[in-house]
Amino acid sequence: MKISVHIERTNTTQKIDFSGITVRQLLCQLDLNLETVLVARNNEVLTEEETLQENDLLEILSVISGG
Amino acid sequence: MNCHKCDAKAVISLQHGSLCKSHFLSYFEEKVFRTINKFQLIERKDKLCIATSGGKDSLTVLYLTKKYLEKYNCNNELFALAVDEGIAKYREKTLRDLHHFCREQNIRLETVSFNEELGKNLDVAYPFINKGTKKKPCHICGVWRRYLLNKQARDLGATKVVTGHNLDDEAQAIVMNLFKANTKIAGRLGPISGIEEQELFVQRVKPLYFCLEKEVRLYTILKGWQVQFAECPYSHTGYRHDIQEMLNEFEQKYKGTKQGIINSFLAMLPLLREEERKQPEEIKPCQECGEAANQEVCNACKMKAIIQSC
Ligand code: SF4
Ligand SMILES: [Zn+2]
Ligand SMILES: [Zn+2]
């Protein structure tokens, strides 16, 4: 499925071809550690087991604020 | 996935189950209040200085300390203190958020800067100090920040400095000291730190001690606080950063690792403190500035001298 991902840390948006189902799988595909980000959709924070849908627009928020 | 306490949609899955927004908010706040009570971080007579930077941890600790005082009908005086290290494209952002937040929450805010107190911004001082000593920016920053926080808090009459250190910060510090065999320094960690019977030191307390960094960020998001993302340009340069990555790798694979580090450490802490009491480090006023030092001249003054000689 195709989904759009905005990454807060780099302030970039990318459209990706996602082959999995859950948030956990998406983070794995993006090579992001589960402990370092939170994922939101329509301003709602999702758990790692949440199922993603075609055309979802996701926000990847950074947990770590260096400093 | 649904909350294990009600049927609402979960926002986080924790070791002991998933929680919805409202159950997470109360779980988080109660955890912080329990920490304050259990370790007696705040006493009725205390005047509190909240060390703040404007980042998520400091806004959270500022807000929840105030809420704690209101909840338990305490009349403690409280103010926020920010240290401006002078880090371009970073600190100005978080300080802007902080000013806004303090105004909204009606909290008095004091600021002190490296530039005014020590003569140079971190950005300017770092290359000079590094040249002679090989010290990394975070090391210099840490020494000067602790120095100014302690001095300023004491001058403003505070009896406790409240910091936003979370469980991740503490687990990193424990492992760093363990790897470097700094047992003396490790003995100064814990929810309530600093040397008790030393009039030059103001004790530091950490209400977010048992809160994962991820929980703190979630708390700020759910509270709707507009904290813009800001990352210190030096944050990838230090030893701590490597430890942080390692612990996050472990945590992802073995949930509960960080909590395990904290629990083991707390079990050992009385022994470390006992050792410290048997052979206390001699603390006397620095010959240059009069602040607490374990040598003739304190580390902050030594670094200041390097810049002045350039
Ligand atoms: S990352 Fe290092 S240099 Fe930056 S604020 Fe933190 S301690 Fe200071
Ligand atoms: Zn619930
Ligand atoms: Zn000194």
Coordinates of C-alpha atoms in Angstrom, one line a residue, chain A residues 8-11 24 27-28 31-41 43-51 60-67, chain B residues 1 9-13 18 53 56-57 90-91 145 213-214 217-218 221-222 227-232 235-236 244-245 248-249 251-252 255 258:
Chain A
E8 CA 9.5 15.7 12.3
R9 CA 13.2 15.3 13.0
T10 CA 14.2 16.0 9.4
N11 CA 11.1 17.9 8.5
R24 CA 5.7 -1.7 14.2
L27 CA 9.1 1.6 11.7
C28 CA 11.1 -1.5 11.0
D31 CA 14.8 1.5 10.1
L32 CA 13.5 3.6 13.1
N33 CA 13.8 2.4 16.7
L34 CA 10.4 2.0 18.4
E35 CA 11.8 3.7 21.5
T36 CA 12.8 6.8 19.8
V37 CA 9.6 7.8 18.0
L38 CA 5.8 8.2 18.3
V39 CA 3.5 7.8 15.3
A40 CA 0.4 9.9 14.9
R41 CA -2.5 9.9 12.3
N43 CA -3.5 14.1 15.5
E44 CA -4.1 10.8 17.2
V45 CA -1.1 8.8 18.6
L46 CA -1.1 5.2 17.5
T47 CA 0.2 2.1 19.4
E48 CA 2.8 -0.1 17.7
E49 CA 0.1 -2.7 16.9
E50 CA -2.2 -0.3 15.1
T51 CA -3.2 -1.3 11.5
I60 CA 6.6 10.5 12.9
L61 CA 7.4 12.4 16.1
S62 CA 10.8 12.3 17.7
V63 CA 11.0 11.2 21.4
I64 CA 14.6 12.2 21.8
S65 CA 15.4 15.8 22.1
G66 CA 19.1 16.0 22.2
G67 CA 20.3 18.6 24.7
Chain B
M1 CA -5.7 -2.1 20.5
K9 CA -8.5 3.3 21.9
A10 CA -5.0 2.9 23.3
V11 CA -2.3 5.5 22.7
I12 CA 0.6 3.5 24.2
S13 CA 1.4 0.0 25.1
S18 CA -2.1 -0.6 27.1
S53 CA 15.6 24.6 29.1
K56 CA 9.7 18.6 26.8
D57 CA 11.2 17.4 30.1
Y90 CA 19.0 25.7 19.1
R91 CA 18.7 27.3 22.4
R145 CA 25.6 24.5 33.5
E213 CA 11.6 9.6 27.7
K214 CA 8.9 8.3 25.4
R217 CA 7.0 13.2 25.0
L218 CA 3.6 11.5 24.8
I221 CA 1.7 15.8 22.9
L222 CA -1.5 14.8 24.7
V227 CA 7.0 22.3 21.6
Q228 CA 8.8 22.6 18.4
F229 CA 11.4 20.0 17.6
A230 CA 14.9 21.2 18.4
E231 CA 18.0 19.2 18.6
C232 CA 21.3 20.5 20.0
S235 CA 24.2 16.1 20.9
H236 CA 25.7 13.5 18.6
Q244 CA 21.7 6.1 24.5
E245 CA 21.7 4.3 21.2
N248 CA 17.4 1.9 22.9
E249 CA 18.6 -1.0 20.9
E251 CA 15.0 -1.8 25.1
Q252 CA 13.5 -2.4 21.7
K255 CA 11.4 -4.4 27.0
K258 CA 16.1 0.6 31.2

